[in-house]
Amino acid sequence: MRAASGSGPFDSPGTATYQHIMRGTFITFEGGEGSGKSTQARLLADYLRASGRTVIETREPGGSPFAERLRGFILDPDLPPHEPISEALLFYAARADHIASVIRPALERGSCVICDRFSDSTRVYQGAAGHLEQTVIDQLETLVVGMMQPDLTFLLDIAPELGLARAKARGAGTDGYEARGVAYHERLRAGFLDLAARHSERFHVLDGGDPKDAIAARVRETVARRLGAA
Ligand code: TMP
């Protein structure tokens, strides 16, 4: 658990309560379509479980019964055109429940939470690529997420052509986001890289085009260093 700037729905970072309650480690995986982030999240979860840690594997949008119902709605390609703010509010509605019912309790128990996408995806998909103002996202972030920020975020960076070809090969491409053009996916990629540069204290950027096992080894090393230091 990392302290966010600004006040959130919980007590302030740095207080005794904050240090005492949040004993777990929150790790997120981010990236464009076909970047391999879901595979890497699963491989890391397997590795940590094998080394005796309690791991909660989860995803966004979704991760709780309520949020999974919203996922089906949000990703429905037949959804009528709607405002970017409406879309962002749906993601944060799902996120609020996911945090309250899954992420926060797991971190309080001292578990390791591995989440396939989190708020960085909103900043990039709805913000950088979707043109929703960053200040609006910042306000939602303060309201809903507060200090429940990831300790570590792995960004799987990949050229959109390669990522989209991979996503297509596995039969994806029906949720509306994957169906958008290469220029849109270039904006996503640039948005993620910009975010990673601005938050280098928690982001680790990996080349999603590298062999799966090589990426997994780098993820394991980084996490082992972080957990060892915890
Ligand atoms: P997935 O394909 O990784 O499961 O993610 C589902 C889609 O949801 C993906 O195209 C990205 C999109 N998304 C957003 O637009 N904003 C968000 O905040 C999240 C979590 C996902």
Tab-separated table of N, CA and C in Angstrom, residues 5 14 16 22 25 31 34 67-68 77 98-100 118 139 147 151 175 179 186 193 207 226:
chain	number	residue	atom	x	y	z
A	5	SER	N	-1.171	11.222	-2.766
A	5	SER	CA	-1.166	12.613	-2.366
A	5	SER	C	-2.615	13.047	-2.148
A	14	GLY	N	0.954	7.721	6.712
A	14	GLY	CA	1.988	8.094	7.666
A	14	GLY	C	1.523	8.023	9.102
A	16	ALA	N	-0.133	6.249	12.530
A	16	ALA	CA	0.047	4.927	13.118
A	16	ALA	C	-1.014	3.965	12.593
A	22	MET	N	-2.440	-1.585	7.088
A	22	MET	CA	-2.116	-2.067	5.757
A	22	MET	C	-0.809	-2.855	5.742
A	25	THR	N	0.740	-6.280	0.365
A	25	THR	CA	1.416	-5.631	-0.769
A	25	THR	C	0.459	-5.610	-1.960
A	31	GLY	N	-1.186	-2.147	-19.140
A	31	GLY	CA	-0.678	-2.224	-20.505
A	31	GLY	C	-1.827	-2.215	-21.497
A	34	GLY	N	-3.370	-7.061	-25.589
A	34	GLY	CA	-2.410	-8.058	-26.058
A	34	GLY	C	-0.995	-7.850	-25.533
A	67	ALA	N	-18.935	-5.545	-9.006
A	67	ALA	CA	-18.095	-4.942	-10.054
A	67	ALA	C	-18.055	-5.818	-11.301
A	68	GLU	N	-18.137	-7.139	-11.132
A	68	GLU	CA	-18.162	-8.011	-12.314
A	68	GLU	C	-19.453	-7.807	-13.109
A	77	PRO	N	-20.272	-3.793	-26.158
A	77	PRO	CA	-20.007	-2.980	-27.352
A	77	PRO	C	-21.266	-2.307	-27.903
A	98	HIS	N	-14.983	-2.876	-5.401
A	98	HIS	CA	-13.848	-3.798	-5.460
A	98	HIS	C	-12.868	-3.522	-4.304
A	99	ILE	N	-12.592	-2.252	-4.073
A	99	ILE	CA	-11.676	-1.883	-2.988
A	99	ILE	C	-12.271	-2.291	-1.638
A	100	ALA	N	-13.532	-1.902	-1.435
A	100	ALA	CA	-14.143	-2.121	-0.116
A	100	ALA	C	-14.331	-3.600	0.202
A	118	PHE	N	-5.837	-1.287	-12.935
A	118	PHE	CA	-6.401	-0.525	-11.820
A	118	PHE	C	-6.522	0.931	-12.305
A	139	GLN	N	-10.067	13.992	-9.004
A	139	GLN	CA	-11.098	14.124	-7.963
A	139	GLN	C	-11.746	12.781	-7.655
A	147	MET	N	-5.756	6.546	-0.415
A	147	MET	CA	-4.385	6.027	-0.232
A	147	MET	C	-4.237	4.568	-0.683
A	151	ASP	N	1.622	-0.527	-4.533
A	151	ASP	CA	3.027	-0.416	-4.131
A	151	ASP	C	3.921	-0.533	-5.358
A	175	ASP	N	-14.943	-5.962	-27.301
A	175	ASP	CA	-15.437	-5.101	-26.222
A	175	ASP	C	-15.409	-3.605	-26.544
A	179	ALA	N	-11.568	-2.804	-30.487
A	179	ALA	CA	-11.975	-2.599	-31.876
A	179	ALA	C	-11.538	-1.233	-32.422
A	186	GLU	N	-2.005	3.878	-30.089
A	186	GLU	CA	-0.740	4.623	-29.942
A	186	GLU	C	-0.890	5.652	-28.821
A	193	LEU	N	3.242	5.260	-20.966
A	193	LEU	CA	4.676	5.552	-20.791
A	193	LEU	C	4.874	6.877	-20.063
A	207	ASP	N	9.360	-4.753	-21.554
A	207	ASP	CA	9.059	-4.876	-22.979
A	207	ASP	C	8.137	-6.075	-23.189
A	226	ARG	N	11.349	-6.131	-3.492
A	226	ARG	CA	10.417	-5.289	-2.753
A	226	ARG	C	9.905	-6.002	-1.498
